[in-house]
Short mmCIF file of C-alpha atoms in Angstrom, two decimals:
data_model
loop_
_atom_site.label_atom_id
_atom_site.label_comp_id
_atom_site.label_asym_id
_atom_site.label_seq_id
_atom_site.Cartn_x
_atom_site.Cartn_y
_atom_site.Cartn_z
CA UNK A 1 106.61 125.45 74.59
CA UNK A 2 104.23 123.16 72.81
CA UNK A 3 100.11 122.96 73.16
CA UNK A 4 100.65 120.00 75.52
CA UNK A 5 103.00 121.54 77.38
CA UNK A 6 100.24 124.41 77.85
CA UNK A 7 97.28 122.39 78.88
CA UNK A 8 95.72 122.07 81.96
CA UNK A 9 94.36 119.24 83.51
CA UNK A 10 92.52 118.96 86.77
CA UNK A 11 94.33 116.68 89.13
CA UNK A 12 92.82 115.60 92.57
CA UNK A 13 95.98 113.92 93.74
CA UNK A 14 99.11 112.16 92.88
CA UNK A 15 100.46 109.49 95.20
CA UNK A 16 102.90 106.52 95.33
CA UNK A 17 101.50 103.16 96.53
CA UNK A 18 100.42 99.84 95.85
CA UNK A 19 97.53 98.52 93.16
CA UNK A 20 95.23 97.63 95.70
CA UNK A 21 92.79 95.69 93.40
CA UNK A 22 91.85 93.95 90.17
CA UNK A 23 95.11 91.93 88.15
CA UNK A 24 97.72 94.05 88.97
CA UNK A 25 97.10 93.67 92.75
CA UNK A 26 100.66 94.38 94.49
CA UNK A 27 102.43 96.53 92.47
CA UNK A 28 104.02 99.28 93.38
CA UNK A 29 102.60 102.32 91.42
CA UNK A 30 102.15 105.91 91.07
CA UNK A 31 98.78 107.10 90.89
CA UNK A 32 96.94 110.01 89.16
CA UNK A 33 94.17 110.82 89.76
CA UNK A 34 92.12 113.61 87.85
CA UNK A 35 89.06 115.48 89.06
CA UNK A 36 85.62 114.98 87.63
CA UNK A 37 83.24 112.92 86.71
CA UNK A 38 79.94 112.15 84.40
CA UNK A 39 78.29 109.63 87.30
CA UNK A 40 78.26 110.12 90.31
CA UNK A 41 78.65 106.45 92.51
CA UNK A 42 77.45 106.56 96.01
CA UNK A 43 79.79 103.94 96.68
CA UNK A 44 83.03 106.21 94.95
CA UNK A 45 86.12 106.93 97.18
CA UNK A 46 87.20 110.08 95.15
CA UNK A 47 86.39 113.68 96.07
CA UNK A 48 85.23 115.60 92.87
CA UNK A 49 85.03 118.87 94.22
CA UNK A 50 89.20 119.29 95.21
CA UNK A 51 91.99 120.16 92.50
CA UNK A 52 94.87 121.33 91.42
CA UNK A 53 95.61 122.62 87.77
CA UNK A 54 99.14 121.46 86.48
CA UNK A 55 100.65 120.99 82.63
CA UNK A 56 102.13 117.65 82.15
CA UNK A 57 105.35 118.53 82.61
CA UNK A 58 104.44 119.57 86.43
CA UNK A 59 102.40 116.00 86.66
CA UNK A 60 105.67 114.75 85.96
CA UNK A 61 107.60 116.72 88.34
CA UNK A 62 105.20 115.68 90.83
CA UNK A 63 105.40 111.75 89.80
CA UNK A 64 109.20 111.91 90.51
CA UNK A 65 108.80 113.67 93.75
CA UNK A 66 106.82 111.30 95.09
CA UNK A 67 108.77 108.30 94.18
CA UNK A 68 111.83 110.13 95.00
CA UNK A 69 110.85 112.51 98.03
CA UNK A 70 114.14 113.08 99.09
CA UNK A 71 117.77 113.67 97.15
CA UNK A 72 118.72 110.37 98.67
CA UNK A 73 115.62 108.24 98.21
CA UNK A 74 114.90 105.96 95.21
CA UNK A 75 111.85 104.15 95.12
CA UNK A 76 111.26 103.56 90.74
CA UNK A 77 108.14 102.50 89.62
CA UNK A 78 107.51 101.94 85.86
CA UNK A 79 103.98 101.55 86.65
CA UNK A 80 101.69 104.56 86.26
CA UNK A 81 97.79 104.00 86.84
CA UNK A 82 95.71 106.57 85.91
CA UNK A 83 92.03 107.03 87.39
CA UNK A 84 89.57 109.38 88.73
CA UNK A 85 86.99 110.10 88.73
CA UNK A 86 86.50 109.56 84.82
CA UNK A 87 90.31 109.79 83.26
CA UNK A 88 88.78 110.10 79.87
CA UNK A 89 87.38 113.45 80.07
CA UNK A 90 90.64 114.54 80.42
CA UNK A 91 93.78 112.60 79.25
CA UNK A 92 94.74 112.40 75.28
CA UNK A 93 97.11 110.54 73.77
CA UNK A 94 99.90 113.11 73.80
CA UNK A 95 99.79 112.87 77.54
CA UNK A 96 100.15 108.87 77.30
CA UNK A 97 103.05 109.77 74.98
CA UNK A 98 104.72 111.66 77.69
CA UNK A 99 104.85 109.18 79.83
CA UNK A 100 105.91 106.92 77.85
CA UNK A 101 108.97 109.17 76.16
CA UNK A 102 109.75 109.40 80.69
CA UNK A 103 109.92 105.41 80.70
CA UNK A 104 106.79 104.43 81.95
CA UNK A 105 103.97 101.77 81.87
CA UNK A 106 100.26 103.31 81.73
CA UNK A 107 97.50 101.48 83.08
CA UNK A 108 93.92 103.65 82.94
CA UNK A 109 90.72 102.81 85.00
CA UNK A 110 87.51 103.92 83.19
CA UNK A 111 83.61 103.82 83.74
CA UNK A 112 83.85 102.86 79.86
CA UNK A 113 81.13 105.81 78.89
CA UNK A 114 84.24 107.71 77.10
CA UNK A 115 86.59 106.24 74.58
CA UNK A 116 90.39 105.98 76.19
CA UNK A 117 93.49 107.00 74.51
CA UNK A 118 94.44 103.95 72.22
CA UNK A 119 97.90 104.32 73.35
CA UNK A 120 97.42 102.82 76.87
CA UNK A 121 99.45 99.53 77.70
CA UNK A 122 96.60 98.63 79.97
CA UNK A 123 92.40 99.55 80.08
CA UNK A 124 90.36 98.26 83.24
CA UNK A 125 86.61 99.10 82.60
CA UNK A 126 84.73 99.19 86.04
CA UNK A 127 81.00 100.02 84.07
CA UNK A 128 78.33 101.71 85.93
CA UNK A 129 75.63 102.15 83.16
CA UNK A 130 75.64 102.04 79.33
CA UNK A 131 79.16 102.11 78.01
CA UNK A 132 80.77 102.52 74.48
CA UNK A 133 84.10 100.80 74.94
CA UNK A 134 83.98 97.42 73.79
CA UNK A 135 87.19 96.01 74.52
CA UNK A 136 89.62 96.42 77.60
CA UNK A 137 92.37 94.00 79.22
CA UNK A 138 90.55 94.03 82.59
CA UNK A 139 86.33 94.50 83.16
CA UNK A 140 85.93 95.19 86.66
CA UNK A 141 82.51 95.07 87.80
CA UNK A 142 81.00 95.98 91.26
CA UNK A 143 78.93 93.17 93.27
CA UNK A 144 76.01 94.12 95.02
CA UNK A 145 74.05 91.27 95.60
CA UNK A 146 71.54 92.55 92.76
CA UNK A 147 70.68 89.65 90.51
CA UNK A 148 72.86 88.57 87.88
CA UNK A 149 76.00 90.40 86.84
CA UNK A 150 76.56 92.03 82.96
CA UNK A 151 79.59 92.08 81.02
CA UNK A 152 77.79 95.45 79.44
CA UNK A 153 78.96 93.21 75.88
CA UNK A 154 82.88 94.38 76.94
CA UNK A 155 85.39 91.40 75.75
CA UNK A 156 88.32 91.06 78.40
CA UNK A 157 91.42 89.08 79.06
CA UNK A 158 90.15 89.04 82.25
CA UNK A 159 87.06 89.37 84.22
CA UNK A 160 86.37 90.42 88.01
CA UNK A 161 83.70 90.62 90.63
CA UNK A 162 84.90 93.32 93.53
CA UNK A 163 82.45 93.45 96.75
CA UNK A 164 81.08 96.90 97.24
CA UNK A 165 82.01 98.73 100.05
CA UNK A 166 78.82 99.63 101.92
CA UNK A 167 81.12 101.14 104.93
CA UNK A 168 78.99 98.55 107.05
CA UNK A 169 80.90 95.50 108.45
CA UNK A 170 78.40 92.90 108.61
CA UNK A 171 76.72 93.82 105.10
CA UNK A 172 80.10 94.27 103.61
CA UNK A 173 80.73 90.27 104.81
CA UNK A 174 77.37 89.53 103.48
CA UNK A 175 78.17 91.41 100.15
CA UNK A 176 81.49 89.09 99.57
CA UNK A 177 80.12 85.65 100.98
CA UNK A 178 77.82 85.87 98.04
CA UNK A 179 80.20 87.36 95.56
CA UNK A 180 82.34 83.80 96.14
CA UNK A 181 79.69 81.70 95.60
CA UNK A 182 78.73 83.83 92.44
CA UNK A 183 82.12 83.16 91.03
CA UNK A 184 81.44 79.74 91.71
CA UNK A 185 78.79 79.29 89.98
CA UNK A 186 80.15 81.35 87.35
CA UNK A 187 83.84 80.79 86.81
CA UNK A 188 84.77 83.33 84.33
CA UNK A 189 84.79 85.84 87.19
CA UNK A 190 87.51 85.84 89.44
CA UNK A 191 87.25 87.86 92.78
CA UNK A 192 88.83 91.24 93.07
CA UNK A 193 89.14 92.39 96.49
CA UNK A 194 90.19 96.03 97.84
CA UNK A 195 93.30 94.86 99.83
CA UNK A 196 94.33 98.31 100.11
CA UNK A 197 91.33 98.53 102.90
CA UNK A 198 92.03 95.32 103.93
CA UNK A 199 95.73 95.89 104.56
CA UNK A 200 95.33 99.73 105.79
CA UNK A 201 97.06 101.40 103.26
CA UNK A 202 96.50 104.16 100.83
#
């Protein structure tokens, strides 16, 4: 049994769903997502405190059963997104590798504080504070209304606003009237919204 094998991670939950946000909005995916994190976001859907500690090879086992909950059941997905909490405390490369050797696409979502694997086939930085990646396919940033949005010096393929979620209707329709005409005046953003809220699904 290798060192890989061996290791431990701290998973809060694995589940099969749609991408609910950003550029790969409406795909179906599996989702893991690891315990822990170095901020702590008022705003953050994740519970830090709950997990589970399982090698790789039972993440995987637990990535088929979901997409495959029954003997008669087949739902593929090649997608795999990867999030937390902060992913990068955790996940190396051999992980990514894993995956990959079991056919699959990885997609991480970072606060950008930690260098990621360099073997992802997809990086969305959602920064918070001062970051040290510099590059990513996707920069996610939150819109709160608070002056004028930075890029934290990130280069992306692609660049989105997302409306926080206060939890309170008519600030939350406040929060995304102004994110449009943001985007507006500044077209390089393009609005991400959290359709998986929207819609009512996980």
């Amino acid at each position: 049994m290798d060192k890989e094998t061996m290791k431990k991670y701290r998973v809060n939950e694995i589940f099969y769903s749609l991408q609910g946000e950003g550029y790969n909005t409406g795909r179906a995916a599996v989702f893991v997502r690891f315990a822990g994190c170095n901020l702590k976001c008022p705003f953050c859907d994740t519970a830090f405190t709950r997990y589970e500690e399982l090698t790789a090879e039972e993440i995987l086992a637990q990535i088929a059963n979901v997409q495959h909950p029954t003997p008669n059941s087949k739902h593929p997905s090649p997608l795999i997104v990867i999030t937390g909490g902060e992913p990068t405390l955790q996940v190396d490369e051999p992980f990514i590798d894993l995956l990959h050797e079991a056919g699959f696409e990885v997609a991480m979502e970072s606060n950008g504080t930690h260098m990621p694997p360099r073997n992802l086939d997809w990086l969305t930085i959602s920064p918070k504070q001062d970051v040290v990646v510099k590059e990513c396919n996707e920069l996610k940033c939150i819109f709160d209304m608070q002056g004028e949005v930075s890029d934290f010096g990130i280069k992306a393929d692609y660049y989105y606003l997302q409306p926080c979620d206060t939890g309170e209707t008519a600030r939350n329709h406040l929060i995304i009237g102004q994110c449009i005409d943001y985007i507006k005046r500044n077209p390089r953003w393009r609005l991400s919204l959290q359709t998986h809220k929207l819609v009512g699904f996980k």
